[in-house]
Coordinates of C-alpha atoms and ligand atoms in Angstrom, one line a residue:
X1 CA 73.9 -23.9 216.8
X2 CA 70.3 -24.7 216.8
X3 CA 68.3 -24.8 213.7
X4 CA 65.8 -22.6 215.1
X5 CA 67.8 -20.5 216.7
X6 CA 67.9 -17.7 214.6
X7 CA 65.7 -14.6 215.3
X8 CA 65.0 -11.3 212.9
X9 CA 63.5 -7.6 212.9
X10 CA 61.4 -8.5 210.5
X11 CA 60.1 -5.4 207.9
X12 CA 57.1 -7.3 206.9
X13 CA 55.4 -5.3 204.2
X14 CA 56.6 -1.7 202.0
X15 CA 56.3 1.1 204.7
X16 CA 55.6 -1.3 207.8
X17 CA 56.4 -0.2 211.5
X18 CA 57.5 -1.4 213.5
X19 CA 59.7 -3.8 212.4
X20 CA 58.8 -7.2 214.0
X21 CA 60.7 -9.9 215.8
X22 CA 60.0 -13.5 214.9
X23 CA 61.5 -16.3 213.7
X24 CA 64.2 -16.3 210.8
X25 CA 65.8 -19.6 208.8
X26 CA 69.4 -20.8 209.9
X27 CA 71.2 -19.5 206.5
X28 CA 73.5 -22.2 205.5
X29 CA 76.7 -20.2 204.0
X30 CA 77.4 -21.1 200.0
X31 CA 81.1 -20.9 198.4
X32 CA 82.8 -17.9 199.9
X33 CA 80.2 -16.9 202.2
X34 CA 80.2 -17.4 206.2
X35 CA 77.6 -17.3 208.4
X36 CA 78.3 -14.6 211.3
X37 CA 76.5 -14.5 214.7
X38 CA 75.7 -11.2 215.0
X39 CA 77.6 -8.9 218.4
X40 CA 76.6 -5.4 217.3
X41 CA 74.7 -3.4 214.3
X42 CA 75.2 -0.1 213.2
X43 CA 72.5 2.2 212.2
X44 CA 72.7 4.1 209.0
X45 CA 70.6 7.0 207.6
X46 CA 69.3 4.9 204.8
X47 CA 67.6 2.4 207.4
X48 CA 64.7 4.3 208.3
X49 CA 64.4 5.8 205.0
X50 CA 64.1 2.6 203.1
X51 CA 61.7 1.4 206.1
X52 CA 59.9 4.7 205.5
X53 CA 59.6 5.2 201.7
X54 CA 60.0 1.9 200.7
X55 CA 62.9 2.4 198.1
X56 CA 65.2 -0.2 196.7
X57 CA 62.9 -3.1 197.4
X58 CA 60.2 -4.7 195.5
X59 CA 56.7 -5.3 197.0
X60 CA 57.6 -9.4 196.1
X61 CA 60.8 -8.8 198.8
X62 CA 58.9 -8.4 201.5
X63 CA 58.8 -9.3 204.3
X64 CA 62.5 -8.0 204.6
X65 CA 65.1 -7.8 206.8
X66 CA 67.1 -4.5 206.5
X67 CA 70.5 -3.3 208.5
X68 CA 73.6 -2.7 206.6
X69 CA 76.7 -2.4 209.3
X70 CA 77.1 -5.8 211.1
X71 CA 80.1 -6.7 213.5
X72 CA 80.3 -10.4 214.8
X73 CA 82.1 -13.8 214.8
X74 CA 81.7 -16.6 212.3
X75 CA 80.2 -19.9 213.3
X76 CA 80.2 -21.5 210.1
X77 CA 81.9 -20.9 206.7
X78 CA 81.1 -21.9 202.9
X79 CA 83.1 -24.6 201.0
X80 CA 85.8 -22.0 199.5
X81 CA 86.0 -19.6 202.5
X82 CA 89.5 -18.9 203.6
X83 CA 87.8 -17.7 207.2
X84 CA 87.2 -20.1 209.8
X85 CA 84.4 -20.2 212.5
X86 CA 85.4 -18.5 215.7
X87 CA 86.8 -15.5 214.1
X88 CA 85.8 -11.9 214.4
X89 CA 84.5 -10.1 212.0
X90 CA 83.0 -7.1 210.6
X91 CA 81.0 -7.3 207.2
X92 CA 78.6 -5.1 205.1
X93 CA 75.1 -6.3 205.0
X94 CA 74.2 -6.8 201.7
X95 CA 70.6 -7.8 202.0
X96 CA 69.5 -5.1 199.5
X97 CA 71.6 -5.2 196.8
X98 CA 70.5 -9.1 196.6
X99 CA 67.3 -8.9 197.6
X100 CA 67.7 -11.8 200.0
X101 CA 67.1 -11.2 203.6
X102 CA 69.3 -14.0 204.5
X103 CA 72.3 -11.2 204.2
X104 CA 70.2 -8.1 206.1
X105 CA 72.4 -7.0 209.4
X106 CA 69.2 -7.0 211.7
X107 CA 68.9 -11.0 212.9
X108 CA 71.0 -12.8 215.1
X109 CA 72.9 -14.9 212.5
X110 CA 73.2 -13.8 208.7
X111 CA 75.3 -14.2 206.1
X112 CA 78.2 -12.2 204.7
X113 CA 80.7 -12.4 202.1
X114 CA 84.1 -11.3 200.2
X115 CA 85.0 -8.9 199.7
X116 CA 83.0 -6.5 202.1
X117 CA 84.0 -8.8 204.9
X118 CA 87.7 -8.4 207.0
X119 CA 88.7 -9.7 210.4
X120 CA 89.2 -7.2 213.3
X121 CA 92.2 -7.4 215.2
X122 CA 91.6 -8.3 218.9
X123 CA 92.0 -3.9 220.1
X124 CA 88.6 -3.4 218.2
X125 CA 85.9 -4.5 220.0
X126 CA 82.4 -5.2 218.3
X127 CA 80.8 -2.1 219.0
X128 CA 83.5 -0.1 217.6
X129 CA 83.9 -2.1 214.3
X130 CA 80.2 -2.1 213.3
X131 CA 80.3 1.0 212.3
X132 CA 82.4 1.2 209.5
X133 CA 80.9 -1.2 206.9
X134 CA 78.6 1.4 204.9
X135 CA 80.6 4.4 205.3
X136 CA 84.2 2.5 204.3
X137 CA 82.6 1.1 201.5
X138 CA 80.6 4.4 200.4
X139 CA 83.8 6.3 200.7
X140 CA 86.2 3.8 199.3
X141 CA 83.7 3.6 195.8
X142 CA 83.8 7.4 195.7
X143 CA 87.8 8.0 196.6
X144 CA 89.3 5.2 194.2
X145 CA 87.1 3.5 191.7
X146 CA 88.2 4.5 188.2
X147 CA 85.1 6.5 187.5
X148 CA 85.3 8.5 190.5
X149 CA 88.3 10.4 191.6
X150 CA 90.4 6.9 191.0
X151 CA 93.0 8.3 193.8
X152 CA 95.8 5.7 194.4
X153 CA 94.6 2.6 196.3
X154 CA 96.4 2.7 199.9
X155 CA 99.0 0.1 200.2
X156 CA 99.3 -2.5 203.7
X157 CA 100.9 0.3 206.3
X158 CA 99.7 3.1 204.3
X159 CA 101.3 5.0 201.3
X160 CA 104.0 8.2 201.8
X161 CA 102.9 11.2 201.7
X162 CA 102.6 12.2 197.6
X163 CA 101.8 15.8 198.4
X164 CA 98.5 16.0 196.8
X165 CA 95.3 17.4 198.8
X166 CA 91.9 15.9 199.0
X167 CA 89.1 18.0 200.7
X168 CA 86.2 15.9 202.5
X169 CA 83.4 17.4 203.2
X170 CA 81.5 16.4 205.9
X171 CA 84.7 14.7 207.5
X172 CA 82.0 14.2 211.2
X173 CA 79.9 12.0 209.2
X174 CA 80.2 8.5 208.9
X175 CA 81.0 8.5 205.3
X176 CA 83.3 11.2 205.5
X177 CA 85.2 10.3 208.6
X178 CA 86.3 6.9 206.5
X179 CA 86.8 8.5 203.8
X180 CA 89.2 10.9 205.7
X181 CA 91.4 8.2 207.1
X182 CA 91.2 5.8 203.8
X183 CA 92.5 9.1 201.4
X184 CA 95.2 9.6 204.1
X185 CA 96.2 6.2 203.8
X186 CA 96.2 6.4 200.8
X187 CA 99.2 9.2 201.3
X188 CA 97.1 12.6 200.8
X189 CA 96.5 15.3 202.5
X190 CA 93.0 16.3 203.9
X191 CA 91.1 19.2 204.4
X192 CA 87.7 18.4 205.8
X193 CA 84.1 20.4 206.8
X194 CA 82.7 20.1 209.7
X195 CA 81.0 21.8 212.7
X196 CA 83.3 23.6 214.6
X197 CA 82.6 21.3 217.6
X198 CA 83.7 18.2 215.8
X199 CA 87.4 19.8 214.8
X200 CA 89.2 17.6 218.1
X201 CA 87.5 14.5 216.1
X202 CA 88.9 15.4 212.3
X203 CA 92.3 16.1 214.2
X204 CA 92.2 12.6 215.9
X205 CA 92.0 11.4 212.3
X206 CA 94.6 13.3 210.5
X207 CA 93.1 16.1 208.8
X208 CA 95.5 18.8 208.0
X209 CA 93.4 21.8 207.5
X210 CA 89.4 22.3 209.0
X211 CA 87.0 24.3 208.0
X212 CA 83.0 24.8 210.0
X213 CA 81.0 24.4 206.7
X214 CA 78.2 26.9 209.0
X215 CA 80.6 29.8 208.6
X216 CA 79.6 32.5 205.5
X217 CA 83.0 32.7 204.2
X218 CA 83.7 29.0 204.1
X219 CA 84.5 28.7 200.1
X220 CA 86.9 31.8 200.3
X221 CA 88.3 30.5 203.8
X222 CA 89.2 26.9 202.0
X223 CA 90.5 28.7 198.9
X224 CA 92.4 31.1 201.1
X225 CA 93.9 28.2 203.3
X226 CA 94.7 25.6 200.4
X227 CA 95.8 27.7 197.4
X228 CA 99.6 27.3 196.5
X229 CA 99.5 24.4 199.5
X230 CA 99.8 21.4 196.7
X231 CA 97.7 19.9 193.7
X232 CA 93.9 19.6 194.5
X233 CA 93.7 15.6 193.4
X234 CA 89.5 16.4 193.9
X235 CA 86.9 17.2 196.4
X236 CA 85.0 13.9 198.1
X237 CA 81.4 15.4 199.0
X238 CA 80.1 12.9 202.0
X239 CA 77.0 15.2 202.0
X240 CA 74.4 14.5 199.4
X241 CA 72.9 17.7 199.3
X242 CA 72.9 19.8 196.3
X243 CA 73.5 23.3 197.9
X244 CA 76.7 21.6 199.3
X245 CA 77.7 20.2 196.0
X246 CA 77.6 23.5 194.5
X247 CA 79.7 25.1 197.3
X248 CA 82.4 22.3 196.6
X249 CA 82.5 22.8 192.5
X250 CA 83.0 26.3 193.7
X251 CA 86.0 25.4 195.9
X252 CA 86.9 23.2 193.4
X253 CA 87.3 26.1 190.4
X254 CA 89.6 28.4 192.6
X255 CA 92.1 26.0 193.0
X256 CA 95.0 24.0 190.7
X257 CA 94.2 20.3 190.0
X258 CA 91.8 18.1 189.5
X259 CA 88.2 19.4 188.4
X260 CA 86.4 16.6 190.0
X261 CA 83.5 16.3 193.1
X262 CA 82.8 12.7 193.7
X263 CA 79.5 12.5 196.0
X264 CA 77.3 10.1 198.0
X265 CA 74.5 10.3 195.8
X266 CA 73.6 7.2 194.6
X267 CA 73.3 6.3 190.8
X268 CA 70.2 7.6 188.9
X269 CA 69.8 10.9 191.4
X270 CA 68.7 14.2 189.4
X271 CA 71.6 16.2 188.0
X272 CA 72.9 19.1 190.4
X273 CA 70.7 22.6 188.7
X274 CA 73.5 25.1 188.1
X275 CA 76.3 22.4 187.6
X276 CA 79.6 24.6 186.3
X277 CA 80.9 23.8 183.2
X278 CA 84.3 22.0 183.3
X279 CA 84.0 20.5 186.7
X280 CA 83.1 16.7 186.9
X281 CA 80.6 15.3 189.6
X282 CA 80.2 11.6 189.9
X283 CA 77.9 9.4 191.9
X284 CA 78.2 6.8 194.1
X285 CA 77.2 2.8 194.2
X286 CA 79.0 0.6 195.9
X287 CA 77.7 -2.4 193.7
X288 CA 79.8 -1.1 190.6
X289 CA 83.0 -1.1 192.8
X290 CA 86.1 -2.7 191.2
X291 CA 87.0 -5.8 192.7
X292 CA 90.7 -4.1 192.8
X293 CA 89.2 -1.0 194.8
X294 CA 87.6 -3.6 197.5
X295 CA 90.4 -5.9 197.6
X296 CA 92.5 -3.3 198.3
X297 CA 90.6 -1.5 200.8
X298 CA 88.6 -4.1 202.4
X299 CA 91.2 -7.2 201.6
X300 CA 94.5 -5.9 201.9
X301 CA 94.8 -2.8 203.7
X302 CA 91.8 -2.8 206.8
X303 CA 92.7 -5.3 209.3
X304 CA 96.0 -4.0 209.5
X305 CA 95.0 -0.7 209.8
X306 CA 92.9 -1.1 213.1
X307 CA 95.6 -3.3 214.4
X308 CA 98.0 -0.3 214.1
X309 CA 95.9 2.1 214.7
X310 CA 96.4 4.3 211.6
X311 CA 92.3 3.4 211.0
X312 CA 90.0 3.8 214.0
X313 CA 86.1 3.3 213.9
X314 CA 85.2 7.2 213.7
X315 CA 82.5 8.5 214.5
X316 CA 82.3 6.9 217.7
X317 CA 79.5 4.6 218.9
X318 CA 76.6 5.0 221.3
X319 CA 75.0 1.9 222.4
X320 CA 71.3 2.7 222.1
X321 CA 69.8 -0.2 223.1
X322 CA 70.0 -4.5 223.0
X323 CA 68.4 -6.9 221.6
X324 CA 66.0 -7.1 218.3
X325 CA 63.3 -5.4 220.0
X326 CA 65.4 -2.4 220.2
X327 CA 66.5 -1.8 216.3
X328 CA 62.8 -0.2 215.9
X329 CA 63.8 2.8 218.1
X330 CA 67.0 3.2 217.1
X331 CA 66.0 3.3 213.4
X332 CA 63.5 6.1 214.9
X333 CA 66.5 7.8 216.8
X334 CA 69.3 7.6 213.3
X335 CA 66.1 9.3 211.4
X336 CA 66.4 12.3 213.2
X337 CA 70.2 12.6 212.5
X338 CA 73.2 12.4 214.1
X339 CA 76.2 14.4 214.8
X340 CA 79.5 12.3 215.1
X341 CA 77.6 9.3 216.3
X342 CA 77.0 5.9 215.3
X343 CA 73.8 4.3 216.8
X344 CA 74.6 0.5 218.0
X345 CA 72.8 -1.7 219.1
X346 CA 74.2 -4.6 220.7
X347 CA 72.5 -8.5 220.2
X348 CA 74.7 -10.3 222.3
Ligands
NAP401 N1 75.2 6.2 197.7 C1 75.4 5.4 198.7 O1 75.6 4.2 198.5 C2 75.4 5.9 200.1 C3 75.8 5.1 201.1 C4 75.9 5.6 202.4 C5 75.5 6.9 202.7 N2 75.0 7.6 201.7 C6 74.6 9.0 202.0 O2 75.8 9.7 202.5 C7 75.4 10.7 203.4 C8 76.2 10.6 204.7 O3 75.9 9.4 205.4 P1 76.5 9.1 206.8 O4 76.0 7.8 207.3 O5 77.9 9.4 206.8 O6 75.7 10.3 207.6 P2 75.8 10.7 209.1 O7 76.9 10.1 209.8 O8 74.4 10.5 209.7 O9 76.0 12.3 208.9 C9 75.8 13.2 210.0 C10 76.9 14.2 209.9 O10 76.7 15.0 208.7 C11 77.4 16.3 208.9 N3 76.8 17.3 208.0 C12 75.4 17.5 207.8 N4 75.3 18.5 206.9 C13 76.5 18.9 206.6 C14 77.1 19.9 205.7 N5 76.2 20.7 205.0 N6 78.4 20.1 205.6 C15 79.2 19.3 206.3 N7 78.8 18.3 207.1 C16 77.5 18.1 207.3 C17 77.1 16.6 210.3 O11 78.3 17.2 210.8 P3 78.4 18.1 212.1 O12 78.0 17.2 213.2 O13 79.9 18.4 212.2 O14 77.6 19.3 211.9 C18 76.9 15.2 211.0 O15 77.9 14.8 211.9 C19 73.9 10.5 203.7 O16 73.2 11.4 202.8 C20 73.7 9.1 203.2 O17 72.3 8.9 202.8 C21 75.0 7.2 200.4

């Protein structure tokens, strides 16, 4: 491994298209930290939006390198690592909660750490585990950490079945379609939202009851479906909008258990207008996740649950393009949206 071998999509100032390609240092991987050569990225909606409005970054940061969902093998590893080089990996990219493009997902080598960082067993190929990093971790923080809807952490080969029902909505996005298979783990039982064309996908995963969140009767049709069914241990909200909030507190008040909504918005958002009394709403930030929460998830329980199959990289990929020259137009393609898609694009 060359010292000048490494190569970035640069974001070189607040707002700056198109993301460049040029040279990047070699990042030299400290205590726990590995360096991974990068197979496959992930898009995520927050790419282009961070690109476009310039949020979460300082002026001083730039230029940047963004990217969040990273799949790859290590090729070098820091003094106290337990992994070794030549394994395969998946990792969040956690260039923006540091502030250090030496961890962004969109160069060929970057760094990555414990404990948003698992092997993948040798049935999940790079393109298929990219795309979990973001919306595991988003839906772990709002599915177990205390402050959210704290449900029990899932156990190495999954917990039994304990009865209790957690509703995703959203269960085609990314977000909600881990947080669909880590709850079940977890031993609950889902109900999810999606389009009505997406149903074969939440089945694939294990959802129990479905509902197509376009429908008019939606909040009456869950109600309808899940009262008397088992305790309501909370509603998980993988859509950020408020109008969808609202419809879940609704859910949420017709039925027996806990009064809770846990959602993807991040910390600091506006509070939801017409908020009912006596139902709780939490945010989201992975940052604040409990070590115990991410041990669990991304430690204990993960790599075993690809190798068995239990967890599988939902929503599927799409390979979009290769190469650092093609991030730019797939950041352009995720801002349009996606419907049970991940955007890849593959560097090797
Ligand atoms: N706070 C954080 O740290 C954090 C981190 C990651 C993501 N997020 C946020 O979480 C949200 C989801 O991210 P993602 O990556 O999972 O998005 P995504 O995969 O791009 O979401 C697309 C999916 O959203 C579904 N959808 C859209 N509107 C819906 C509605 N009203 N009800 C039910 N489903 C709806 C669509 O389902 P159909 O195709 O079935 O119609 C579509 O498949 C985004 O707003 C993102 O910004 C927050």
């Amino acid at each position: 491994m060359s010292s000048n071998a490494n190569k970035a999509a640069w974001i070189s100032a607040p707002k700056a298209t198109p993301l460049e390609v040029g040279p990047a240092p070699m990042p030299t991987p400290q205590g726990t930290e590995v360096t991974i050569q990068i197979h496959s990225v992930a898009l995520n909606p927050a790419d282009p939006v961070v690109q476009r409005l310039a949020i979460l970054l300082e002026p001083k940061d730039y230029p940047f390198i963004l990217g969040c969902d990273m799949a790859g093998t290590v090729v070098a590893v820091g003094p106290s690592s337990t992994f070794k080089p030549g394994e395969r990996v998946i990792a969040l990219a956690a260039s923006w909660g540091r502030k250090d493009p030496k961890y962004g997902a969109f160069q060929l080598y970057a760094l990555a750490d414990t404990p948003f960082l698992t092997k993948i067993p040798d049935n999940v190929s790079f393109n298929e585990g990219c795309v979990l990093g973001l919306g595991l971790t988003t839906a772990a923080y709002a599915l177990f950490n205390p402050d959210t809807l704290a449900l029990d952490l899932p156990k190495p080969g999954g917990n039994a079945p304990n009865g209790k029902i957690v509703l995703v909505w959203g269960g085609a996005s990314s977000v909600g379609a881990c947080g669909i298979q880590a709850a079940k783990a977890a031993g609950y039982t889902i109900a999810s939202t999606a389009s009505a064309r997406n149903f074969e996908l939440l089945r694939e995963m294990g959802v129990e009851y479905m509902f197509d969140y376009s429908s008019a009767t939606v909040i009456d049709d869950i109600v309808a479906a899940l009262k008397g069914k088992g305790e309501m241990a909370g509603i998980f909200s993988a859509i950020g909008k408020p109008e969808t909030l609202v419809q879940c507190a609704a859910v949420i008040q017709r039925l027996e258990g806990r009064q809770h909504v846990a959602t993807v918005r991040p910390p600091g958002f506006p509070a939801v207008e017409n908020w009912p009394e006596g139902v709780e709403i939490s945010n989201n930030a992975s940052s604040h996740m409990k070590s115990e929460v991410s041990g669990a998830v991304w430690g204990a329980w993960l790599e075993g649950a690809l190798r068995d199959g239990s967890m599988k990289c939902r929503p599927k990929y799409e390979v979009v393009g290769k190469g650092l020259e093609a991030v730019q137009d797939a950041m352009d393609l995720m801002s349009k949206g996606v419907s049970a898609k991940k955007l890849v694009v593959e560097f090797i």
